[in-house]
Amino acid sequence: MAGKLTAAQGTGILLVTANVGSLFEDPENLQKTWLREFYQTVQTHRPQFLAVHCQEVGGKNYEASMSHVDSFVKELLSSDAMKEYNRARVYLDENYKSQEHFTALGSFYFIHESLKNIHQYDFKAKKFKKVVGKETYSETLESTPTLEKEKFPQDYFPECKWSRKGFIRTRWALAECAFDLVNIHLFHDASNLVAWEKSPSVYSGTRQKALGYVLDRITDQRFEKMPYFVFGDFNFRLDSKQVIETLCSSATMQMVRTADTNEVDKLIFRESDNDRKVVLQLEKKLFSYVNQDVFRENNGTSLLEYDRELSVFKDRLHELEISFPPSYPYSEDSSQGKQYMNTRCPAWCDRILLSSSARDLVLKPENEEKSIVYDNIGPNVCMGDHKVTRVCVRACVCVCVHLCVFESLIVL
């Protein structure tokens, strides 16, 4: 059923990925801004099928924030901006008491009233079923037949410490075109100092193993293979050791150790002259660089050569050309839209990736007029610590995929 999207059956699709953890820490300010920018994007592109993949639903203090999640979902389902979307499926992993299953992932799917022919796959019955009405699922996702959800095996987790990392997979059919949508959240860098120790870092290897696990699961023999879009918070980081060598190429390094354990506590890089001005100070959760503009000028693309984690999967995953600044870690101060926090080296964490067959679905004949945009949503306002990123692909077929790297956005 993996057909080609043609002009006759073309459908506008908007894909959005958003790490929304910050929204539930400050719902009064950040959430309102986020929703305003999101609604504006929807109204601009008017997709017939809209997929929003969220990570860290409920924020860091999810036990206390789940009431905010409920109001967030109700707002999305009932807002005037979404009134033309008369069918919806919402999947929320809210069961934080189940440590072995909890991922804090949320997948939202909205279908416009103009789209008549859409079906969703039932993984237990192994057949597509027509989508009608609006339905929300939570807490019992493990037994919900229209998705597959997994938390990564415990031995995949750094130091075998449980955290909210895993994936959710759904399968859809629009006319004669079927595809999988995968919401994913991979492991972060726990320590800047450990990430600096070697190239590539130990954390990069952990993410590689987890992403490989997901790709193997969604392409195994249990179900017919389909084109797939994987979008979420991959936590991909720049090669820290080599980036620091480049940023501090003319600086001298001072290593400060703790008195009791003699472990490295911080690294201080100073200019050789100029009164030995501090260029960079690095600690476990501190990355304080003297000039943040290097990550914003020309969208930080001079540092893309150090964005290498996806290269391992070059035969299995593809991405549109990046033309937006690193999506993380932005300030959570609602008055600061472009400022990075001094916690991590800025990186393109939030991405939208395509399988080879998915890429073929959205490629258009050379003689058709088209334009492709892959960038941020809300570039000048605070969207939380993750910015929203989008990819827009427009052609006669009007396939619009927005990947919100709020958040990433791809518009096909």
mmCIF file of C-alpha atoms in Angstrom:
data_model
loop_
_atom_site.group_PDB
_atom_site.id
_atom_site.type_symbol
_atom_site.label_atom_id
_atom_site.label_comp_id
_atom_site.label_asym_id
_atom_site.label_seq_id
_atom_site.Cartn_x
_atom_site.Cartn_y
_atom_site.Cartn_z
ATOM 1 C CA MET A 1 0.000 0.000 0.000
ATOM 2 C CA ALA A 2 3.063 2.211 -0.132
ATOM 3 C CA GLY A 3 2.005 4.265 -3.113
ATOM 4 C CA LYS A 4 3.411 7.507 -4.497
ATOM 5 C CA LEU A 5 1.925 10.866 -3.590
ATOM 6 C CA THR A 6 0.812 12.282 -6.929
ATOM 7 C CA ALA A 7 -0.898 15.475 -7.979
ATOM 8 C CA ALA A 8 -4.187 13.602 -8.201
ATOM 9 C CA GLN A 9 -4.033 12.290 -4.654
ATOM 10 C CA GLY A 10 -1.721 14.837 -3.062
ATOM 11 C CA THR A 11 -2.410 15.667 0.560
ATOM 12 C CA GLY A 12 -0.992 18.446 2.701
ATOM 13 C CA ILE A 13 0.898 16.939 5.636
ATOM 14 C CA LEU A 14 2.479 18.783 8.547
ATOM 15 C CA LEU A 15 4.887 16.950 10.851
ATOM 16 C CA VAL A 16 5.997 18.609 14.077
ATOM 17 C CA THR A 17 8.422 17.458 16.755
ATOM 18 C CA ALA A 18 8.528 19.321 20.043
ATOM 19 C CA ASN A 19 10.268 18.682 23.330
ATOM 20 C CA VAL A 20 7.662 20.374 25.494
ATOM 21 C CA GLY A 21 9.140 19.832 28.960
ATOM 22 C CA SER A 22 9.591 23.555 29.577
ATOM 23 C CA LEU A 23 5.960 24.349 28.773
ATOM 24 C CA PHE A 24 4.720 22.684 31.932
ATOM 25 C CA GLU A 25 7.190 24.515 34.148
ATOM 26 C CA ASP A 26 5.754 27.879 33.057
ATOM 27 C CA PRO A 27 2.363 27.215 31.434
ATOM 28 C CA GLU A 28 1.177 30.784 31.898
ATOM 29 C CA ASN A 29 3.886 32.259 29.648
ATOM 30 C CA LEU A 30 5.712 29.638 27.603
ATOM 31 C CA GLN A 31 2.684 27.519 26.778
ATOM 32 C CA LYS A 32 0.704 30.476 25.461
ATOM 33 C CA THR A 33 3.586 31.562 23.232
ATOM 34 C CA TRP A 34 4.135 28.009 21.998
ATOM 35 C CA LEU A 35 0.479 27.552 21.100
ATOM 36 C CA ARG A 36 0.306 30.921 19.346
ATOM 37 C CA GLU A 37 3.283 30.079 17.125
ATOM 38 C CA PHE A 38 1.963 26.568 16.505
ATOM 39 C CA TYR A 39 -1.504 27.777 15.495
ATOM 40 C CA GLN A 40 0.057 30.378 13.220
ATOM 41 C CA THR A 41 2.027 27.625 11.476
ATOM 42 C CA VAL A 42 -1.089 25.493 11.048
ATOM 43 C CA GLN A 43 -3.045 28.426 9.625
ATOM 44 C CA THR A 44 -0.205 29.313 7.252
ATOM 45 C CA HIS A 45 0.122 25.831 5.756
ATOM 46 C CA ARG A 46 -3.384 24.469 6.328
ATOM 47 C CA PRO A 47 -2.331 20.794 6.227
ATOM 48 C CA GLN A 48 -4.949 18.092 5.791
ATOM 49 C CA PHE A 49 -3.010 15.695 8.026
ATOM 50 C CA LEU A 50 -1.104 17.028 11.033
ATOM 51 C CA ALA A 51 1.214 14.978 13.266
ATOM 52 C CA VAL A 52 2.761 16.419 16.420
ATOM 53 C CA HIS A 53 5.347 14.355 18.290
ATOM 54 C CA CYS A 54 6.085 15.593 21.810
ATOM 55 C CA GLN A 55 8.737 14.533 24.292
ATOM 56 C CA GLU A 56 8.943 15.169 28.047
ATOM 57 C CA VAL A 57 5.192 15.588 28.338
ATOM 58 C CA GLY A 58 4.538 16.896 31.839
ATOM 59 C CA GLY A 59 8.025 18.337 32.268
ATOM 60 C CA LYS A 60 10.595 17.376 34.886
ATOM 61 C CA ASN A 61 8.068 17.380 37.734
ATOM 62 C CA TYR A 62 5.513 15.319 35.870
ATOM 63 C CA GLU A 63 3.716 14.101 38.995
ATOM 64 C CA ALA A 64 2.737 17.683 39.793
ATOM 65 C CA SER A 65 2.293 18.794 36.170
ATOM 66 C CA MET A 66 -0.106 16.243 34.717
ATOM 67 C CA SER A 67 -3.053 18.595 35.311
ATOM 68 C CA HIS A 68 -1.310 21.080 33.004
ATOM 69 C CA VAL A 69 -1.011 18.307 30.407
ATOM 70 C CA ASP A 70 -4.762 17.744 30.491
ATOM 71 C CA SER A 71 -5.477 21.448 29.905
ATOM 72 C CA PHE A 72 -2.868 21.533 27.104
ATOM 73 C CA VAL A 73 -4.580 18.628 25.329
ATOM 74 C CA LYS A 74 -8.051 20.123 25.771
ATOM 75 C CA GLU A 75 -6.818 23.404 24.323
ATOM 76 C CA LEU A 76 -5.406 21.694 21.224
ATOM 77 C CA LEU A 77 -8.562 19.672 20.650
ATOM 78 C CA SER A 78 -11.046 22.516 21.136
ATOM 79 C CA SER A 79 -9.295 25.684 19.936
ATOM 80 C CA ASP A 80 -10.773 27.780 17.130
ATOM 81 C CA ALA A 81 -7.522 27.390 15.181
ATOM 82 C CA MET A 82 -8.125 23.617 15.027
ATOM 83 C CA LYS A 83 -11.892 23.642 14.515
ATOM 84 C CA GLU A 84 -11.632 22.329 10.940
ATOM 85 C CA TYR A 85 -9.861 19.198 12.203
ATOM 86 C CA ASN A 86 -12.859 16.989 12.964
ATOM 87 C CA ARG A 87 -10.923 13.780 13.680
ATOM 88 C CA ALA A 88 -8.040 13.285 16.079
ATOM 89 C CA ARG A 89 -5.986 10.628 17.833
ATOM 90 C CA VAL A 90 -4.022 11.550 20.954
ATOM 91 C CA TYR A 91 -1.649 9.123 22.674
ATOM 92 C CA LEU A 92 -0.195 10.251 26.010
ATOM 93 C CA ASP A 93 2.208 8.182 28.081
ATOM 94 C CA GLU A 94 1.216 9.531 31.495
ATOM 95 C CA ASN A 95 1.720 6.418 33.621
ATOM 96 C CA TYR A 96 4.751 7.708 35.543
ATOM 97 C CA LYS A 97 4.253 5.082 38.265
ATOM 98 C CA SER A 98 5.311 2.355 35.826
ATOM 99 C CA GLN A 99 9.083 2.827 35.770
ATOM 100 C CA GLU A 100 9.696 0.048 33.291
ATOM 101 C CA HIS A 101 7.256 1.533 30.729
ATOM 102 C CA PHE A 102 7.055 5.311 31.253
ATOM 103 C CA THR A 103 8.494 7.386 28.368
ATOM 104 C CA ALA A 104 6.648 10.743 28.755
ATOM 105 C CA LEU A 105 6.012 10.699 24.994
ATOM 106 C CA GLY A 106 2.908 12.236 23.470
ATOM 107 C CA SER A 107 1.747 11.754 19.885
ATOM 108 C CA PHE A 108 -1.037 13.941 18.443
ATOM 109 C CA TYR A 109 -2.674 13.407 15.057
ATOM 110 C CA PHE A 110 -5.280 15.753 13.530
ATOM 111 C CA ILE A 111 -7.246 15.153 10.326
ATOM 112 C CA HIS A 112 -8.852 18.005 8.399
ATOM 113 C CA GLU A 113 -12.509 17.766 7.418
ATOM 114 C CA SER A 114 -11.535 17.939 3.731
ATOM 115 C CA LEU A 115 -9.561 14.681 3.952
ATOM 116 C CA LYS A 116 -12.090 11.926 3.334
ATOM 117 C CA ASN A 117 -9.985 8.816 2.928
ATOM 118 C CA ILE A 118 -7.703 8.090 5.876
ATOM 119 C CA HIS A 119 -7.092 4.866 7.775
ATOM 120 C CA GLN A 120 -4.953 3.851 10.751
ATOM 121 C CA TYR A 121 -3.313 0.472 11.225
ATOM 122 C CA ASP A 122 -4.333 -1.934 13.975
ATOM 123 C CA PHE A 123 -1.130 -3.810 14.890
ATOM 124 C CA LYS A 124 -3.044 -6.593 16.642
ATOM 125 C CA ALA A 125 -5.660 -7.200 13.945
ATOM 126 C CA LYS A 126 -3.033 -6.500 11.268
ATOM 127 C CA LYS A 127 -5.325 -4.380 9.129
ATOM 128 C CA PHE A 128 -6.190 -0.724 8.482
ATOM 129 C CA LYS A 129 -9.328 0.781 9.997
ATOM 130 C CA LYS A 130 -11.075 4.005 9.017
ATOM 131 C CA VAL A 131 -10.447 6.961 11.336
ATOM 132 C CA VAL A 132 -13.590 8.573 12.750
ATOM 133 C CA GLY A 133 -14.165 10.962 15.652
ATOM 134 C CA LYS A 134 -11.704 12.195 18.264
ATOM 135 C CA GLU A 135 -10.109 9.774 20.728
ATOM 136 C CA THR A 136 -7.526 10.170 23.498
ATOM 137 C CA TYR A 137 -5.545 7.298 25.006
ATOM 138 C CA SER A 138 -3.337 7.379 28.108
ATOM 139 C CA GLU A 139 -1.950 5.057 30.791
ATOM 140 C CA THR A 140 -2.933 1.910 28.867
ATOM 141 C CA LEU A 141 -0.794 2.486 25.778
ATOM 142 C CA GLU A 142 0.892 -0.913 26.078
ATOM 143 C CA SER A 143 -2.452 -2.545 25.224
ATOM 144 C CA THR A 144 -3.615 0.021 22.651
ATOM 145 C CA PRO A 145 -3.697 -1.797 19.279
ATOM 146 C CA THR A 146 -3.165 1.241 17.043
ATOM 147 C CA LEU A 147 0.399 1.871 18.203
ATOM 148 C CA GLU A 148 3.621 0.240 19.304
ATOM 149 C CA LYS A 149 5.367 1.774 22.305
ATOM 150 C CA GLU A 150 8.628 0.694 23.867
ATOM 151 C CA LYS A 151 10.968 2.011 26.484
ATOM 152 C CA PHE A 152 14.563 1.091 25.733
ATOM 153 C CA PRO A 153 15.874 -2.019 27.516
ATOM 154 C CA GLN A 154 17.454 -1.147 30.865
ATOM 155 C CA ASP A 155 20.935 -2.200 29.774
ATOM 156 C CA TYR A 156 20.765 0.493 27.072
ATOM 157 C CA PHE A 157 20.550 3.224 29.690
ATOM 158 C CA PRO A 158 23.803 4.876 30.824
ATOM 159 C CA GLU A 159 24.797 3.297 34.145
ATOM 160 C CA CYS A 160 21.531 1.289 33.830
ATOM 161 C CA LYS A 161 19.640 4.199 35.378
ATOM 162 C CA TRP A 162 16.027 4.425 34.201
ATOM 163 C CA SER A 163 14.958 7.612 32.425
ATOM 164 C CA ARG A 164 12.098 8.565 30.098
ATOM 165 C CA LYS A 165 13.499 7.373 26.778
ATOM 166 C CA GLY A 166 11.853 5.252 24.105
ATOM 167 C CA PHE A 167 9.643 5.418 21.020
ATOM 168 C CA ILE A 168 6.026 5.269 19.806
ATOM 169 C CA ARG A 169 5.128 4.047 16.325
ATOM 170 C CA THR A 170 1.864 4.518 14.414
ATOM 171 C CA ARG A 171 0.968 3.582 10.838
ATOM 172 C CA TRP A 172 -1.306 5.535 8.509
ATOM 173 C CA ALA A 173 -2.818 5.231 5.050
ATOM 174 C CA LEU A 174 -3.837 8.284 3.030
ATOM 175 C CA ALA A 175 -5.547 7.194 -0.183
ATOM 176 C CA GLU A 176 -3.162 4.511 -1.505
ATOM 177 C CA CYS A 177 -0.119 5.812 0.347
ATOM 178 C CA ALA A 178 0.873 4.137 3.644
ATOM 179 C CA PHE A 179 3.691 5.104 5.998
ATOM 180 C CA ASP A 180 4.917 4.842 9.591
ATOM 181 C CA LEU A 181 5.389 7.805 11.947
ATOM 182 C CA VAL A 182 7.815 7.256 14.823
ATOM 183 C CA ASN A 183 8.069 9.514 17.890
ATOM 184 C CA ILE A 184 11.487 9.110 19.500
ATOM 185 C CA HIS A 185 13.491 10.393 22.473
ATOM 186 C CA LEU A 186 17.134 9.346 22.801
ATOM 187 C CA PHE A 187 19.668 9.754 25.629
ATOM 188 C CA HIS A 188 21.258 13.082 26.548
ATOM 189 C CA ASP A 189 24.844 13.937 27.531
ATOM 190 C CA ALA A 190 24.925 13.589 31.314
ATOM 191 C CA SER A 191 28.263 15.401 31.685
ATOM 192 C CA ASN A 192 30.051 17.914 29.474
ATOM 193 C CA LEU A 193 33.341 16.736 30.950
ATOM 194 C CA VAL A 194 32.739 13.101 29.990
ATOM 195 C CA ALA A 195 31.589 14.158 26.508
ATOM 196 C CA TRP A 196 34.883 16.047 26.093
ATOM 197 C CA GLU A 197 37.095 13.091 27.009
ATOM 198 C CA LYS A 198 37.126 11.342 23.630
ATOM 199 C CA SER A 199 35.921 11.608 20.063
ATOM 200 C CA PRO A 200 33.275 10.389 19.431
ATOM 201 C CA SER A 201 31.908 10.542 22.968
ATOM 202 C CA VAL A 202 30.594 7.594 24.945
ATOM 203 C CA TYR A 203 27.145 9.202 24.820
ATOM 204 C CA SER A 204 27.199 9.193 21.029
ATOM 205 C CA GLY A 205 27.710 5.433 21.118
ATOM 206 C CA THR A 206 24.728 4.988 23.443
ATOM 207 C CA ARG A 207 22.454 6.981 21.127
ATOM 208 C CA GLN A 208 23.704 5.040 18.115
ATOM 209 C CA LYS A 209 22.838 1.752 19.795
ATOM 210 C CA ALA A 210 19.337 2.954 20.748
ATOM 211 C CA LEU A 211 18.514 4.400 17.322
ATOM 212 C CA GLY A 212 19.711 1.197 15.680
ATOM 213 C CA TYR A 213 17.380 -0.721 17.978
ATOM 214 C CA VAL A 214 14.406 1.396 16.870
ATOM 215 C CA LEU A 215 15.184 1.038 13.174
ATOM 216 C CA ASP A 216 15.544 -2.714 13.526
ATOM 217 C CA ARG A 217 12.214 -2.955 15.370
ATOM 218 C CA ILE A 218 10.212 -0.952 12.818
ATOM 219 C CA THR A 219 11.660 -2.903 9.878
ATOM 220 C CA ASP A 220 11.557 -6.442 11.284
ATOM 221 C CA GLN A 221 9.462 -9.296 9.893
ATOM 222 C CA ARG A 222 6.371 -8.874 12.106
ATOM 223 C CA PHE A 223 4.672 -6.436 9.735
ATOM 224 C CA GLU A 224 4.911 -5.348 6.129
ATOM 225 C CA LYS A 225 7.708 -2.801 5.707
ATOM 226 C CA MET A 226 6.576 0.746 5.023
ATOM 227 C CA PRO A 227 8.227 4.111 4.370
ATOM 228 C CA TYR A 228 8.874 5.771 7.712
ATOM 229 C CA PHE A 229 9.390 9.234 9.167
ATOM 230 C CA VAL A 230 11.262 9.341 12.476
ATOM 231 C CA PHE A 231 10.987 12.684 14.268
ATOM 232 C CA GLY A 232 11.661 13.678 17.826
ATOM 233 C CA ASP A 233 14.426 14.654 20.226
ATOM 234 C CA PHE A 234 17.412 12.601 19.103
ATOM 235 C CA ASN A 235 19.700 14.485 21.503
ATOM 236 C CA PHE A 236 22.355 14.451 18.771
ATOM 237 C CA ARG A 237 25.349 16.545 19.890
ATOM 238 C CA LEU A 238 28.336 18.047 18.152
ATOM 239 C CA ASP A 239 31.616 16.206 18.626
ATOM 240 C CA SER A 240 32.488 18.003 21.851
ATOM 241 C CA LYS A 241 36.220 17.329 21.896
ATOM 242 C CA GLN A 242 36.750 18.563 18.353
ATOM 243 C CA VAL A 243 34.403 21.549 18.679
ATOM 244 C CA ILE A 244 36.254 22.747 21.767
ATOM 245 C CA GLU A 245 39.594 22.283 20.019
ATOM 246 C CA THR A 246 38.284 24.526 17.220
ATOM 247 C CA LEU A 247 36.677 27.173 19.442
ATOM 248 C CA CYS A 248 39.708 27.324 21.739
ATOM 249 C CA SER A 249 42.464 26.678 19.216
ATOM 250 C CA SER A 250 44.677 29.516 20.492
ATOM 251 C CA ALA A 251 43.818 29.126 24.168
ATOM 252 C CA THR A 252 45.614 27.336 26.975
ATOM 253 C CA MET A 253 43.758 24.886 29.190
ATOM 254 C CA GLN A 254 43.713 24.781 32.983
ATOM 255 C CA MET A 255 42.392 21.608 34.600
ATOM 256 C CA VAL A 256 40.852 21.972 38.068
ATOM 257 C CA ARG A 257 40.444 18.842 40.193
ATOM 258 C CA THR A 258 38.416 18.188 43.335
ATOM 259 C CA ALA A 259 40.392 18.058 46.561
ATOM 260 C CA ASP A 260 38.840 14.851 47.888
ATOM 261 C CA THR A 261 38.663 12.547 44.829
ATOM 262 C CA ASN A 262 41.128 14.266 42.473
ATOM 263 C CA GLU A 263 38.542 13.989 39.696
ATOM 264 C CA VAL A 264 38.369 16.696 37.035
ATOM 265 C CA ASP A 265 35.889 19.305 38.237
ATOM 266 C CA LYS A 266 36.260 21.960 35.543
ATOM 267 C CA LEU A 267 38.289 23.001 32.527
ATOM 268 C CA ILE A 268 39.175 26.641 31.964
ATOM 269 C CA PHE A 269 40.429 27.796 28.559
ATOM 270 C CA ARG A 270 42.217 31.172 28.500
ATOM 271 C CA GLU A 271 43.665 33.312 25.745
ATOM 272 C CA SER A 272 47.456 33.248 25.669
ATOM 273 C CA ASP A 273 47.535 37.050 25.715
ATOM 274 C CA ASN A 274 44.783 39.678 26.148
ATOM 275 C CA ASP A 275 45.163 39.478 29.938
ATOM 276 C CA ARG A 276 44.486 35.718 29.722
ATOM 277 C CA LYS A 277 40.791 36.290 29.189
ATOM 278 C CA VAL A 278 38.609 33.216 29.786
ATOM 279 C CA VAL A 279 37.293 31.861 26.462
ATOM 280 C CA LEU A 280 35.450 28.802 27.737
ATOM 281 C CA GLN A 281 34.651 27.301 31.108
ATOM 282 C CA LEU A 282 33.512 23.696 31.090
ATOM 283 C CA GLU A 283 31.931 21.798 33.968
ATOM 284 C CA LYS A 284 29.575 18.829 34.240
ATOM 285 C CA LYS A 285 26.558 21.013 33.475
ATOM 286 C CA LEU A 286 28.241 24.246 32.400
ATOM 287 C CA PHE A 287 29.325 25.290 28.912
ATOM 288 C CA SER A 288 30.115 28.986 29.159
ATOM 289 C CA TYR A 289 31.633 30.238 25.897
ATOM 290 C CA VAL A 290 32.618 33.849 25.420
ATOM 291 C CA ASN A 291 30.870 34.338 22.073
ATOM 292 C CA GLN A 292 27.469 32.711 21.486
ATOM 293 C CA ASP A 293 27.215 34.429 18.113
ATOM 294 C CA VAL A 294 29.267 31.617 16.565
ATOM 295 C CA PHE A 295 26.199 29.390 17.005
ATOM 296 C CA ARG A 296 23.841 31.948 15.437
ATOM 297 C CA GLU A 297 25.849 33.533 12.615
ATOM 298 C CA ASN A 298 24.945 31.930 9.303
ATOM 299 C CA ASN A 299 22.724 29.634 11.415
ATOM 300 C CA GLY A 300 25.784 28.041 12.986
ATOM 301 C CA THR A 301 26.422 26.058 9.821
ATOM 302 C CA SER A 302 30.201 26.423 10.184
ATOM 303 C CA LEU A 303 29.880 23.889 13.014
ATOM 304 C CA LEU A 304 27.810 21.358 11.056
ATOM 305 C CA GLU A 305 30.981 19.456 10.195
ATOM 306 C CA TYR A 306 30.994 18.318 13.839
ATOM 307 C CA ASP A 307 27.384 17.088 13.628
ATOM 308 C CA ARG A 308 28.279 13.482 12.786
ATOM 309 C CA GLU A 309 25.997 11.148 14.691
ATOM 310 C CA LEU A 310 23.589 10.621 11.797
ATOM 311 C CA SER A 311 26.408 9.601 9.416
ATOM 312 C CA VAL A 312 26.414 6.079 10.878
ATOM 313 C CA PHE A 313 22.892 5.634 9.471
ATOM 314 C CA LYS A 314 23.484 7.267 6.075
ATOM 315 C CA ASP A 315 22.134 4.207 4.233
ATOM 316 C CA ARG A 316 18.957 4.038 6.329
ATOM 317 C CA LEU A 317 18.035 7.634 7.219
ATOM 318 C CA HIS A 318 17.976 10.889 5.289
ATOM 319 C CA GLU A 319 17.432 14.542 6.193
ATOM 320 C CA LEU A 320 16.769 17.772 4.370
ATOM 321 C CA GLU A 321 19.554 20.336 4.434
ATOM 322 C CA ILE A 322 19.808 22.073 7.800
ATOM 323 C CA SER A 323 19.416 25.851 7.490
ATOM 324 C CA PHE A 324 18.530 26.833 11.056
ATOM 325 C CA PRO A 325 20.557 27.418 14.234
ATOM 326 C CA PRO A 326 21.107 24.675 16.820
ATOM 327 C CA SER A 327 17.738 23.867 18.404
ATOM 328 C CA TYR A 328 18.960 23.380 21.996
ATOM 329 C CA PRO A 329 19.543 24.610 24.765
ATOM 330 C CA TYR A 330 17.651 27.898 24.557
ATOM 331 C CA SER A 331 16.951 30.090 27.556
ATOM 332 C CA GLU A 332 13.656 29.374 29.314
ATOM 333 C CA ASP A 333 13.283 33.053 30.164
ATOM 334 C CA SER A 334 10.121 34.086 28.309
ATOM 335 C CA SER A 335 11.736 37.428 27.413
ATOM 336 C CA GLN A 336 14.753 35.774 25.713
ATOM 337 C CA GLY A 337 13.984 34.282 22.316
ATOM 338 C CA LYS A 338 17.466 33.851 20.870
ATOM 339 C CA GLN A 339 19.683 33.372 23.918
ATOM 340 C CA TYR A 340 21.256 29.991 24.649
ATOM 341 C CA MET A 341 21.638 28.727 28.188
ATOM 342 C CA ASN A 342 25.215 28.191 29.404
ATOM 343 C CA THR A 343 24.543 24.551 30.222
ATOM 344 C CA ARG A 344 25.479 22.590 27.080
ATOM 345 C CA CYS A 345 27.181 23.204 23.784
ATOM 346 C CA PRO A 346 24.358 24.203 21.408
ATOM 347 C CA ALA A 347 23.405 21.385 19.046
ATOM 348 C CA TRP A 348 20.774 20.232 16.562
ATOM 349 C CA CYS A 349 18.946 17.820 18.889
ATOM 350 C CA ASP A 350 15.469 17.972 17.363
ATOM 351 C CA ARG A 351 15.245 16.529 13.879
ATOM 352 C CA ILE A 352 12.997 15.007 11.256
ATOM 353 C CA LEU A 353 14.453 12.023 9.438
ATOM 354 C CA LEU A 354 13.168 9.974 6.522
ATOM 355 C CA SER A 355 13.767 6.461 5.258
ATOM 356 C CA SER A 356 14.850 6.092 1.637
ATOM 357 C CA SER A 357 11.338 5.072 0.602
ATOM 358 C CA ALA A 358 9.793 7.977 2.560
ATOM 359 C CA ARG A 359 12.146 10.343 0.784
ATOM 360 C CA ASP A 360 10.929 8.906 -2.527
ATOM 361 C CA LEU A 361 7.336 9.617 -1.476
ATOM 362 C CA VAL A 362 7.979 13.333 -1.250
ATOM 363 C CA LEU A 363 10.373 13.771 -4.167
ATOM 364 C CA LYS A 364 8.725 15.444 -7.120
ATOM 365 C CA PRO A 365 9.517 15.237 -10.843
ATOM 366 C CA GLU A 366 12.152 17.726 -11.879
ATOM 367 C CA ASN A 367 9.717 19.622 -14.078
ATOM 368 C CA GLU A 368 7.377 20.455 -11.183
ATOM 369 C CA GLU A 369 7.819 23.726 -9.364
ATOM 370 C CA LYS A 370 8.837 23.104 -5.778
ATOM 371 C CA SER A 371 10.506 24.685 -2.803
ATOM 372 C CA ILE A 372 11.840 23.106 0.361
ATOM 373 C CA VAL A 373 12.281 24.869 3.690
ATOM 374 C CA TYR A 374 13.694 23.282 6.844
ATOM 375 C CA ASP A 375 13.893 25.785 9.668
ATOM 376 C CA ASN A 376 12.616 26.913 13.072
ATOM 377 C CA ILE A 377 9.168 27.813 14.301
ATOM 378 C CA GLY A 378 9.182 30.826 16.583
ATOM 379 C CA PRO A 379 12.813 31.769 15.900
ATOM 380 C CA ASN A 380 12.533 35.109 17.702
ATOM 381 C CA VAL A 381 10.432 34.111 20.724
ATOM 382 C CA CYS A 382 10.955 31.777 23.661
ATOM 383 C CA MET A 383 9.533 28.322 22.933
ATOM 384 C CA GLY A 384 11.207 26.646 25.898
ATOM 385 C CA ASP A 385 14.682 25.107 25.985
ATOM 386 C CA HIS A 386 14.072 23.411 22.607
ATOM 387 C CA LYS A 387 13.294 25.542 19.569
ATOM 388 C CA VAL A 388 10.670 24.474 17.023
ATOM 389 C CA THR A 389 12.113 23.439 13.683
ATOM 390 C CA ARG A 390 10.206 22.932 10.473
ATOM 391 C CA VAL A 391 10.693 21.547 7.022
ATOM 392 C CA CYS A 392 8.457 22.838 4.270
ATOM 393 C CA VAL A 393 8.213 21.053 0.944
ATOM 394 C CA ARG A 394 5.781 22.588 -1.503
ATOM 395 C CA ALA A 395 4.909 21.358 -4.951
ATOM 396 C CA CYS A 396 1.895 20.822 -7.185
ATOM 397 C CA VAL A 397 1.112 17.869 -4.957
ATOM 398 C CA CYS A 398 0.943 20.172 -1.932
ATOM 399 C CA VAL A 399 2.605 17.829 0.480
ATOM 400 C CA CYS A 400 3.494 19.830 3.527
ATOM 401 C CA VAL A 401 5.590 18.299 6.261
ATOM 402 C CA HIS A 402 6.483 20.530 9.184
ATOM 403 C CA LEU A 403 8.951 19.247 11.654
ATOM 404 C CA CYS A 404 8.794 21.280 14.753
ATOM 405 C CA VAL A 405 11.953 21.129 16.625
ATOM 406 C CA PHE A 406 10.277 23.097 19.214
ATOM 407 C CA GLU A 407 10.880 21.466 18.031
ATOM 408 C CA SER A 408 11.410 20.676 14.508
ATOM 409 C CA LEU A 409 9.118 21.106 11.625
ATOM 410 C CA ILE A 410 8.935 19.621 8.157
ATOM 411 C CA VAL A 411 6.356 20.667 5.675
ATOM 412 C CA LEU A 412 5.878 18.407 2.698
#
